[in-house]
PDB file of C-alpha atoms and ligand atoms in Angstrom:
ATOM      1  CA  MET A 304      13.167 -14.010   2.681  1.00 95.00           C
ATOM      2  CA  ILE A 305      10.558 -16.675   2.394  1.00 97.00           C
ATOM      3  CA  ASN A 306      11.108 -19.533   0.014  1.00 98.00           C
ATOM      4  CA  LEU A 307       8.320 -21.948  -1.151  1.00 98.00           C
ATOM      5  CA  ILE A 308       9.805 -24.939  -2.830  1.00 98.00           C
ATOM      6  CA  ASN A 309       7.787 -27.279  -4.855  1.00 98.00           C
ATOM      7  CA  ILE A 310       4.568 -26.962  -2.642  1.00 98.00           C
ATOM      8  CA  SER A 311       1.721 -29.097  -3.495  1.00 98.00           C
ATOM      9  CA  LYS A 312      -1.575 -29.602  -1.539  1.00 98.00           C
ATOM     10  CA  SER A 313      -4.554 -31.713  -2.541  1.00 97.00           C
ATOM     11  CA  TYR A 314      -7.897 -32.190  -0.905  1.00 97.00           C
ATOM     12  CA  GLY A 315      -9.173 -35.499  -2.244  1.00 95.00           C
ATOM     13  CA  GLU A 316      -9.068 -35.105  -6.163  1.00 94.00           C
ATOM     14  CA  ASN A 317      -8.844 -31.331  -5.780  1.00 96.00           C
ATOM     15  CA  HIS A 318      -5.387 -29.933  -6.343  1.00 96.00           C
ATOM     16  CA  ALA A 319      -5.525 -26.716  -4.331  1.00 97.00           C
ATOM     17  CA  VAL A 320      -1.734 -25.958  -4.922  1.00 98.00           C
ATOM     18  CA  ARG A 321       0.520 -27.503  -7.494  1.00 97.00           C
ATOM     19  CA  SER A 322       4.362 -27.526  -7.727  1.00 96.00           C
ATOM     20  CA  PHE A 323       4.492 -24.025  -6.468  1.00 97.00           C
ATOM     21  CA  ASP A 324       7.817 -22.269  -6.281  1.00 98.00           C
ATOM     22  CA  LEU A 325       8.204 -18.779  -5.118  1.00 98.00           C
ATOM     23  CA  THR A 326      10.730 -16.363  -3.450  1.00 98.00           C
ATOM     24  CA  ILE A 327       9.316 -13.678  -1.298  1.00 98.00           C
ATOM     25  CA  GLU A 328      11.822 -10.850  -0.895  1.00 97.00           C
ATOM     26  CA  THR A 329      12.556  -9.225   2.570  1.00 96.00           C
ATOM     27  CA  ALA A 330      10.896  -5.820   3.150  1.00 95.00           C
ATOM     28  CA  GLU A 331       8.854  -5.987  -0.144  1.00 96.00           C
ATOM     29  CA  THR A 332       5.253  -6.311  -0.613  1.00 97.00           C
ATOM     30  CA  THR A 333       4.358  -9.512  -2.652  1.00 98.00           C
ATOM     31  CA  VAL A 334       0.721  -9.833  -3.775  1.00 98.00           C
ATOM     32  CA  LEU A 335      -0.898 -13.046  -4.664  1.00 98.00           C
ATOM     33  CA  ILE A 336      -3.858 -12.585  -6.918  1.00 97.00           C
ATOM     34  CA  GLY A 337      -6.032 -14.840  -8.975  1.00 95.00           C
ATOM     35  CA  PRO A 338      -9.628 -16.100  -9.334  1.00 94.00           C
ATOM     36  CA  SER A 339     -11.594 -17.356  -6.344  1.00 93.00           C
ATOM     37  CA  GLY A 340     -10.481 -20.889  -5.398  1.00 95.00           C
ATOM     38  CA  CYS A 341      -7.138 -20.753  -7.083  1.00 96.00           C
ATOM     39  CA  GLY A 342      -5.151 -21.485  -3.898  1.00 97.00           C
ATOM     40  CA  LYS A 343      -4.285 -18.043  -2.559  1.00 97.00           C
ATOM     41  CA  SER A 344      -5.410 -18.689   1.066  1.00 96.00           C
ATOM     42  CA  THR A 345      -3.857 -22.226   0.956  1.00 97.00           C
ATOM     43  CA  ILE A 346      -0.493 -20.627   0.256  1.00 98.00           C
ATOM     44  CA  LEU A 347      -0.695 -18.255   3.167  1.00 97.00           C
ATOM     45  CA  ARG A 348      -1.786 -20.961   5.531  1.00 96.00           C
ATOM     46  CA  THR A 349       1.184 -22.987   4.331  1.00 97.00           C
ATOM     47  CA  ILE A 350       3.608 -20.195   5.021  1.00 97.00           C
ATOM     48  CA  ILE A 351       2.291 -19.779   8.543  1.00 95.00           C
ATOM     49  CA  GLY A 352       2.334 -23.582   9.124  1.00 94.00           C
ATOM     50  CA  LEU A 353      -1.562 -24.007   9.548  1.00 93.00           C
ATOM     51  CA  ILE A 354      -1.371 -26.473   6.600  1.00 94.00           C
ATOM     52  CA  SER A 355       1.317 -29.065   5.920  1.00 94.00           C
ATOM     53  CA  PRO A 356       1.830 -29.517   2.310  1.00 96.00           C
ATOM     54  CA  ASP A 357       1.818 -32.895   0.577  1.00 97.00           C
ATOM     55  CA  THR A 358       5.096 -32.173  -0.983  1.00 97.00           C
ATOM     56  CA  GLY A 359       7.712 -29.370  -0.740  1.00 97.00           C
ATOM     57  CA  LYS A 360       9.112 -27.152   1.978  1.00 95.00           C
ATOM     58  CA  VAL A 361       8.796 -23.617   3.299  1.00 97.00           C
ATOM     59  CA  ASN A 362      11.944 -21.730   4.402  1.00 96.00           C
ATOM     60  CA  ILE A 363      11.400 -18.686   6.618  1.00 95.00           C
ATOM     61  CA  GLU A 364      14.440 -16.479   6.709  1.00 91.00           C
ATOM     62  CA  GLY A 365      16.730 -19.477   5.877  1.00 90.00           C
ATOM     63  CA  GLU A 366      15.029 -21.802   8.357  1.00 92.00           C
ATOM     64  CA  ALA A 367      12.879 -24.734   7.198  1.00 94.00           C
ATOM     65  CA  LEU A 368       9.414 -24.809   8.729  1.00 94.00           C
ATOM     66  CA  SER A 369       8.951 -27.858  10.786  1.00 92.00           C
ATOM     67  CA  THR A 370       6.830 -28.989  13.687  1.00 90.00           C
ATOM     68  CA  ALA A 371       9.870 -28.499  15.966  1.00 92.00           C
ATOM     69  CA  ASN A 372      10.237 -24.646  15.122  1.00 93.00           C
ATOM     70  CA  LEU A 373       6.641 -24.026  14.166  1.00 91.00           C
ATOM     71  CA  VAL A 374       5.741 -22.100  17.451  1.00 89.00           C
ATOM     72  CA  SER A 375       8.912 -19.867  17.403  1.00 90.00           C
ATOM     73  CA  LEU A 376       8.709 -19.144  13.592  1.00 91.00           C
ATOM     74  CA  ARG A 377       4.940 -18.323  13.844  1.00 89.00           C
ATOM     75  CA  GLN A 378       5.894 -15.503  16.294  1.00 89.00           C
ATOM     76  CA  LYS A 379       7.824 -13.831  13.429  1.00 91.00           C
ATOM     77  CA  MET A 380       4.663 -13.637  11.505  1.00 95.00           C
ATOM     78  CA  GLY A 381       1.571 -11.508  11.842  1.00 95.00           C
ATOM     79  CA  TYR A 382      -1.430 -12.878  10.074  1.00 95.00           C
ATOM     80  CA  VAL A 383      -4.754 -11.070   9.110  1.00 94.00           C
ATOM     81  CA  ILE A 384      -7.173 -13.929   8.074  1.00 90.00           C
ATOM     82  CA  GLN A 385      -9.913 -13.490   5.519  1.00 83.00           C
ATOM     83  CA  GLU A 386     -12.873 -11.811   7.287  1.00 81.00           C
ATOM     84  CA  GLY A 387     -10.520 -10.426  10.113  1.00 79.00           C
ATOM     85  CA  GLY A 388     -11.020 -13.357  12.455  1.00 89.00           C
ATOM     86  CA  LEU A 389     -11.534 -11.252  15.442  1.00 95.00           C
ATOM     87  CA  PHE A 390     -12.845 -12.888  18.596  1.00 96.00           C
ATOM     88  CA  PRO A 391     -16.384 -11.459  19.141  1.00 96.00           C
ATOM     89  CA  ASN A 392     -16.370 -12.151  22.861  1.00 97.00           C
ATOM     90  CA  LEU A 393     -13.182 -10.085  23.561  1.00 97.00           C
ATOM     91  CA  SER A 394     -12.981  -6.324  23.565  1.00 98.00           C
ATOM     92  CA  ALA A 395     -11.076  -4.592  20.823  1.00 98.00           C
ATOM     93  CA  GLU A 396      -8.031  -4.346  23.181  1.00 97.00           C
ATOM     94  CA  GLY A 397      -8.512  -7.839  24.388  1.00 97.00           C
ATOM     95  CA  ASN A 398      -8.202  -9.119  20.859  1.00 97.00           C
ATOM     96  CA  VAL A 399      -4.942  -7.091  20.474  1.00 97.00           C
ATOM     97  CA  PHE A 400      -3.050  -8.152  23.603  1.00 97.00           C
ATOM     98  CA  LEU A 401      -4.240 -11.767  23.706  1.00 94.00           C
ATOM     99  CA  MET A 402      -0.811 -13.164  22.525  1.00 92.00           C
ATOM    100  CA  ALA A 403       1.329 -10.643  24.400  1.00 95.00           C
ATOM    101  CA  ARG A 404      -0.339 -11.579  27.649  1.00 95.00           C
ATOM    102  CA  TYR A 405       0.104 -15.241  26.899  1.00 93.00           C
ATOM    103  CA  LEU A 406       3.792 -14.601  26.374  1.00 93.00           C
ATOM    104  CA  GLY A 407       3.955 -12.893  29.782  1.00 96.00           C
ATOM    105  CA  TRP A 408       4.316  -9.238  28.890  1.00 97.00           C
ATOM    106  CA  ASP A 409       3.715  -6.921  31.701  1.00 96.00           C
ATOM    107  CA  LYS A 410       0.808  -4.325  31.727  1.00 96.00           C
ATOM    108  CA  ASP A 411       3.002  -1.306  30.977  1.00 97.00           C
ATOM    109  CA  ARG A 412       4.620  -2.866  28.098  1.00 97.00           C
ATOM    110  CA  ILE A 413       1.251  -3.934  26.612  1.00 98.00           C
ATOM    111  CA  GLU A 414      -0.172  -0.503  27.051  1.00 97.00           C
ATOM    112  CA  GLU A 415       2.737   1.241  25.488  1.00 97.00           C
ATOM    113  CA  ARG A 416       2.600  -1.161  22.464  1.00 97.00           C
ATOM    114  CA  ILE A 417      -1.185  -0.561  22.004  1.00 97.00           C
ATOM    115  CA  ASP A 418      -0.736   3.198  22.128  1.00 97.00           C
ATOM    116  CA  GLU A 419       1.906   2.939  19.415  1.00 95.00           C
ATOM    117  CA  LEU A 420      -0.285   0.703  17.260  1.00 96.00           C
ATOM    118  CA  CYS A 421      -3.349   2.930  17.637  1.00 96.00           C
ATOM    119  CA  GLU A 422      -1.295   5.864  16.381  1.00 94.00           C
ATOM    120  CA  LEU A 423       0.103   3.741  13.560  1.00 93.00           C
ATOM    121  CA  THR A 424      -3.067   2.334  12.387  1.00 94.00           C
ATOM    122  CA  LYS A 425      -5.250   5.293  13.171  1.00 93.00           C
ATOM    123  CA  PHE A 426      -7.486   3.225  15.374  1.00 96.00           C
ATOM    124  CA  PRO A 427      -9.296   5.376  17.878  1.00 97.00           C
ATOM    125  CA  LYS A 428      -8.181   4.777  21.479  1.00 97.00           C
ATOM    126  CA  ASP A 429     -11.742   5.441  22.947  1.00 97.00           C
ATOM    127  CA  ALA A 430     -12.912   2.462  21.028  1.00 97.00           C
ATOM    128  CA  LEU A 431     -10.481  -0.019  22.511  1.00 98.00           C
ATOM    129  CA  ASN A 432     -12.964  -1.214  25.161  1.00 98.00           C
ATOM    130  CA  ARG A 433     -15.722  -1.912  22.561  1.00 98.00           C
ATOM    131  CA  TYR A 434     -16.520  -5.326  21.202  1.00 98.00           C
ATOM    132  CA  PRO A 435     -15.811  -5.949  17.491  1.00 96.00           C
ATOM    133  CA  ILE A 436     -19.510  -5.770  16.639  1.00 96.00           C
ATOM    134  CA  GLN A 437     -19.732  -2.178  18.207  1.00 97.00           C
ATOM    135  CA  ILE A 438     -17.027  -0.894  15.814  1.00 96.00           C
ATOM    136  CA  SER A 439     -17.214  -0.026  12.058  1.00 93.00           C
ATOM    137  CA  GLY A 440     -15.887  -2.373   9.293  1.00 90.00           C
ATOM    138  CA  GLY A 441     -12.961  -0.131   8.606  1.00 91.00           C
ATOM    139  CA  GLN A 442     -12.006   0.017  12.281  1.00 93.00           C
ATOM    140  CA  ARG A 443     -12.222  -3.852  12.433  1.00 94.00           C
ATOM    141  CA  GLN A 444      -9.629  -4.106   9.756  1.00 92.00           C
ATOM    142  CA  ARG A 445      -7.507  -1.608  11.512  1.00 94.00           C
ATOM    143  CA  LEU A 446      -7.833  -3.803  14.706  1.00 96.00           C
ATOM    144  CA  SER A 447      -6.954  -6.952  12.914  1.00 95.00           C
ATOM    145  CA  LEU A 448      -3.878  -5.270  11.633  1.00 94.00           C
ATOM    146  CA  MET A 449      -3.071  -4.059  15.225  1.00 95.00           C
ATOM    147  CA  ARG A 450      -3.422  -7.723  16.437  1.00 96.00           C
ATOM    148  CA  ALA A 451      -1.138  -8.914  13.572  1.00 95.00           C
ATOM    149  CA  LEU A 452       1.477  -6.275  14.409  1.00 95.00           C
ATOM    150  CA  MET A 453       1.423  -6.596  18.235  1.00 96.00           C
ATOM    151  CA  LEU A 454       4.479  -8.684  18.547  1.00 95.00           C
ATOM    152  CA  ASP A 455       6.302  -6.796  15.991  1.00 94.00           C
ATOM    153  CA  PRO A 456       6.822  -9.576  13.558  1.00 95.00           C
ATOM    154  CA  ASN A 457       9.224  -9.269  10.616  1.00 94.00           C
ATOM    155  CA  ILE A 458       6.593 -10.888   8.347  1.00 97.00           C
ATOM    156  CA  LEU A 459       2.970  -9.836   7.809  1.00 97.00           C
ATOM    157  CA  LEU A 460       0.591 -12.042   5.895  1.00 97.00           C
ATOM    158  CA  LEU A 461      -2.731 -10.495   4.881  1.00 96.00           C
ATOM    159  CA  ASP A 462      -5.642 -12.497   3.244  1.00 96.00           C
ATOM    160  CA  GLU A 463      -8.076 -10.112   1.413  1.00 93.00           C
ATOM    161  CA  PRO A 464      -7.763  -7.493   4.235  1.00 91.00           C
ATOM    162  CA  LEU A 465      -9.912  -5.014   2.419  1.00 88.00           C
ATOM    163  CA  GLY A 466     -12.259  -7.349   0.703  1.00 80.00           C
ATOM    164  CA  ALA A 467     -15.473  -6.599   2.633  1.00 74.00           C
ATOM    165  CA  LEU A 468     -15.264  -2.854   2.802  1.00 82.00           C
ATOM    166  CA  ASP A 469     -17.123  -0.179   0.785  1.00 84.00           C
ATOM    167  CA  PRO A 470     -15.115   1.619  -1.737  1.00 84.00           C
ATOM    168  CA  LEU A 471     -14.484   4.792   0.011  1.00 87.00           C
ATOM    169  CA  ILE A 472     -13.352   3.247   3.332  1.00 88.00           C
ATOM    170  CA  ARG A 473     -11.396   0.805   1.169  1.00 88.00           C
ATOM    171  CA  SER A 474      -9.482   3.547  -0.572  1.00 90.00           C
ATOM    172  CA  GLU A 475      -8.759   5.316   2.673  1.00 91.00           C
ATOM    173  CA  LEU A 476      -7.355   1.972   4.255  1.00 91.00           C
ATOM    174  CA  GLN A 477      -5.420   1.310   1.112  1.00 93.00           C
ATOM    175  CA  GLN A 478      -3.486   4.562   1.398  1.00 93.00           C
ATOM    176  CA  ASP A 479      -2.949   4.110   5.141  1.00 92.00           C
ATOM    177  CA  LEU A 480      -1.802   0.323   4.735  1.00 92.00           C
ATOM    178  CA  LYS A 481       0.612   1.396   2.147  1.00 94.00           C
ATOM    179  CA  GLU A 482       2.000   4.091   4.364  1.00 93.00           C
ATOM    180  CA  ILE A 483       2.334   1.623   7.142  1.00 93.00           C
ATOM    181  CA  PHE A 484       4.175  -0.981   4.991  1.00 93.00           C
ATOM    182  CA  SER A 485       6.855   1.614   3.942  1.00 91.00           C
ATOM    183  CA  THR A 486       7.313   2.905   7.376  1.00 92.00           C
ATOM    184  CA  LEU A 487       7.712  -0.464   8.907  1.00 92.00           C
ATOM    185  CA  GLY A 488       9.786  -2.001   6.151  1.00 93.00           C
ATOM    186  CA  LYS A 489       8.120  -5.456   6.908  1.00 95.00           C
ATOM    187  CA  THR A 490       8.020  -8.476   4.410  1.00 97.00           C
ATOM    188  CA  VAL A 491       4.425  -8.505   3.406  1.00 97.00           C
ATOM    189  CA  VAL A 492       2.478 -11.095   1.492  1.00 98.00           C
ATOM    190  CA  MET A 493      -1.030  -9.876   0.736  1.00 97.00           C
ATOM    191  CA  VAL A 494      -3.810 -11.797  -1.027  1.00 97.00           C
ATOM    192  CA  THR A 495      -6.397  -9.966  -3.134  1.00 94.00           C
ATOM    193  CA  HIS A 496      -8.543 -10.644  -6.118  1.00 87.00           C
ATOM    194  CA  ASP A 497      -8.462  -6.966  -7.220  1.00 90.00           C
ATOM    195  CA  MET A 498      -5.846  -6.083  -9.907  1.00 92.00           C
ATOM    196  CA  GLY A 499      -5.926  -2.416  -9.026  1.00 91.00           C
ATOM    197  CA  GLU A 500      -5.181  -3.292  -5.407  1.00 93.00           C
ATOM    198  CA  ALA A 501      -2.321  -5.615  -6.534  1.00 95.00           C
ATOM    199  CA  ALA A 502      -0.824  -2.923  -8.687  1.00 94.00           C
ATOM    200  CA  PHE A 503      -1.110  -0.383  -5.900  1.00 94.00           C
ATOM    201  CA  PHE A 504       0.664  -2.501  -3.366  1.00 96.00           C
ATOM    202  CA  GLY A 505       2.732  -5.071  -5.219  1.00 96.00           C
ATOM    203  CA  ASP A 506       6.468  -4.787  -5.630  1.00 96.00           C
ATOM    204  CA  LYS A 507       5.845  -8.154  -7.163  1.00 97.00           C
ATOM    205  CA  ILE A 508       2.498  -9.634  -8.212  1.00 98.00           C
ATOM    206  CA  VAL A 509       1.993 -13.211  -8.491  1.00 98.00           C
ATOM    207  CA  LEU A 510      -0.831 -14.300 -10.557  1.00 97.00           C
ATOM    208  CA  ILE A 511      -2.135 -17.761  -9.893  1.00 97.00           C
ATOM    209  CA  LYS A 512      -4.697 -19.987 -11.642  1.00 97.00           C
ATOM    210  CA  ASP A 513      -5.702 -23.526 -10.532  1.00 97.00           C
ATOM    211  CA  GLY A 514      -3.016 -23.698  -7.874  1.00 97.00           C
ATOM    212  CA  GLN A 515      -0.038 -22.867 -10.210  1.00 97.00           C
ATOM    213  CA  ILE A 516       1.812 -19.551 -10.879  1.00 97.00           C
ATOM    214  CA  ILE A 517       0.991 -18.189 -14.287  1.00 97.00           C
ATOM    215  CA  GLN A 518       3.252 -15.180 -14.068  1.00 97.00           C
ATOM    216  CA  GLU A 519       5.178 -13.120 -11.577  1.00 97.00           C
ATOM    217  CA  GLY A 520       6.479  -9.662 -11.995  1.00 97.00           C
ATOM    218  CA  ASN A 521       5.344  -6.027 -11.523  1.00 95.00           C
ATOM    219  CA  ILE A 522       2.128  -4.642 -12.952  1.00 94.00           C
ATOM    220  CA  SER A 523       3.878  -3.348 -16.051  1.00 94.00           C
ATOM    221  CA  ASP A 524       5.506  -6.786 -16.733  1.00 95.00           C
ATOM    222  CA  LEU A 525       2.101  -8.415 -16.585  1.00 95.00           C
ATOM    223  CA  ILE A 526       0.636  -5.860 -18.902  1.00 94.00           C
ATOM    224  CA  LYS A 527       3.465  -5.427 -21.409  1.00 94.00           C
ATOM    225  CA  THR A 528       4.835  -9.018 -21.589  1.00 96.00           C
ATOM    226  CA  PRO A 529       2.105 -11.480 -20.474  1.00 96.00           C
ATOM    227  CA  SER A 530       3.343 -15.061 -20.334  1.00 95.00           C
ATOM    228  CA  ASN A 531       0.057 -16.449 -21.372  1.00 92.00           C
ATOM    229  CA  PRO A 532      -3.294 -15.143 -22.734  1.00 95.00           C
ATOM    230  CA  PHE A 533      -4.989 -15.776 -19.289  1.00 95.00           C
ATOM    231  CA  VAL A 534      -2.798 -12.764 -18.001  1.00 96.00           C
ATOM    232  CA  THR A 535      -4.198 -10.380 -20.472  1.00 94.00           C
ATOM    233  CA  THR A 536      -7.816 -11.818 -19.983  1.00 94.00           C
ATOM    234  CA  PHE A 537      -7.459 -11.489 -16.292  1.00 93.00           C
ATOM    235  CA  ILE A 538      -6.182  -7.805 -16.471  1.00 92.00           C
ATOM    236  CA  ASN A 539      -8.658  -6.664 -19.047  1.00 90.00           C
ATOM    237  CA  ALA A 540     -11.487  -8.057 -17.056  1.00 89.00           C
ATOM    238  CA  GLN A 541     -10.458  -5.515 -14.342  1.00 82.00           C
ATOM    239  CA  ARG A 542      -9.448  -2.651 -16.442  1.00 74.00           C
ATOM    240  CA  ASN A 543     -11.407  -0.142 -14.509  1.00 69.00           C
ATOM    241  CA  HIS A 544      -9.837  -1.127 -11.333  1.00 67.00           C
ATOM    242  CA  LEU A 545      -6.505  -0.081 -12.619  1.00 66.00           C
ATOM    243  CA  GLU A 546      -7.501   3.512 -12.697  1.00 62.00           C
ATOM    244  CA  ILE A 547      -6.214   3.624  -9.116  1.00 53.00           C
ATOM    245  CA  ILE A 548      -2.578   3.615 -10.395  1.00 55.00           C
ATOM    246  CA  GLY A 549      -3.110   5.927 -13.360  1.00 52.00           C
ATOM    247  CA  ASP A 550      -1.656   5.200 -16.785  1.00 49.00           C
ATOM    248  CA  ILE A 551       1.019   2.485 -17.196  1.00 51.00           C
TER     249      ILE A 551
HETATM  250  P1  ADP B 651      -8.593 -18.876  -2.714  1.00 90.95           P
HETATM  251  O1  ADP B 651      -8.130 -18.319  -1.317  1.00 90.95           O
HETATM  252  O2  ADP B 651      -7.849 -18.521  -3.896  1.00 90.95           O
HETATM  253  O3  ADP B 651     -10.015 -18.617  -3.007  1.00 90.95           O
HETATM  254  P2  ADP B 651      -8.216 -21.472  -1.441  1.00 90.95           P
HETATM  255  O4  ADP B 651      -6.818 -21.610  -1.199  1.00 90.95           O
HETATM  256  O5  ADP B 651      -9.102 -21.160  -0.243  1.00 90.95           O
HETATM  257  O6  ADP B 651      -8.588 -20.405  -2.703  1.00 90.95           O
HETATM  258  O7  ADP B 651      -8.848 -22.880  -1.937  1.00 90.95           O
HETATM  259  C1  ADP B 651      -8.305 -23.574  -3.031  1.00 90.95           C
HETATM  260  C2  ADP B 651      -8.885 -24.782  -3.440  1.00 90.95           C
HETATM  261  O8  ADP B 651      -8.836 -25.757  -2.412  1.00 90.95           O
HETATM  262  C3  ADP B 651     -10.310 -24.488  -3.703  1.00 90.95           C
HETATM  263  O9  ADP B 651     -10.917 -25.310  -4.553  1.00 90.95           O
HETATM  264  C4  ADP B 651     -11.039 -24.925  -2.305  1.00 90.95           C
HETATM  265  O10 ADP B 651     -12.423 -25.263  -2.424  1.00 90.95           O
HETATM  266  C5  ADP B 651     -10.138 -26.024  -1.744  1.00 90.95           C
HETATM  267  N1  ADP B 651      -9.991 -26.224  -0.338  1.00 90.95           N
HETATM  268  C6  ADP B 651      -9.374 -25.184   0.538  1.00 90.95           C
HETATM  269  N2  ADP B 651      -9.430 -25.578   1.689  1.00 90.95           N
HETATM  270  C7  ADP B 651     -10.043 -26.855   1.825  1.00 90.95           C
HETATM  271  C8  ADP B 651     -10.381 -27.792   2.703  1.00 90.95           C
HETATM  272  N3  ADP B 651     -10.066 -27.442   4.141  1.00 90.95           N
HETATM  273  N4  ADP B 651     -10.916 -28.877   2.378  1.00 90.95           N
HETATM  274  C9  ADP B 651     -11.275 -29.106   1.073  1.00 90.95           C
HETATM  275  N5  ADP B 651     -11.032 -28.300  -0.009  1.00 90.95           N
HETATM  276  C10 ADP B 651     -10.413 -27.121   0.380  1.00 90.95           C
HETATM  277 MG1   MG B 652      -9.164 -17.225   0.053  1.00 90.95          MG
END
């Protein structure tokens, strides 16, 4: 479980996140959704300790995140940053095993893990020695996911992992990702701005506006008992995206 307790973060006059309280359940997928600039990425960066909030604290599996335990807690979390964040000068494989090698894993263990991950994410093994620029957009996202999963973290943080893909590839990857999440039983926090995607993945959907939670619940809660007119406006603006989950 992850607990965000009274998190606030400002940049000058700009309140990126305000008095944010959220419980993220173990082995569930929690989706953060809201308009661009509402604070979604800031929340993910706070969870993984890349940003220290102005107020509040983050508990990861009962342990408060601090400078003393940052490195060890980070290893419990896999993170796919917006736009993938692959190193262009490293091969596909080099991107994936970077941290494992740093931690002293031997060659056999690394190879075995990469084999497993290729199978899980359907990444073609014959593309492992190519550079990120030499593989397709969908494959790059599969690779970013492999990298995030390499150390077998309990928690997976994904910042708009499918944002830049064309619709067909995106829907294929959505199916595969959902299957991977249910197979692995990880605690997943995913950011998206697409309500269809949020409904497809989210055990819990957290709708954010101007750095604050407007409503949290499942898609049916948001549709049937909106806490605020913004919820309905936001959902209606994306009605066509909800076809993905059929009638509610
Ligand atoms: P989202 O991911 O929902 O699009 P972000 O969390 O990236 O939003 O940003 C929230 C707000 O904080 C935005 O107004 C953004 O411009 C601002 N912001 C984020 N990071 C910084 C930064 N490093 N410096 C200044 N402003 C920032
Ligand atoms: Mg963002």
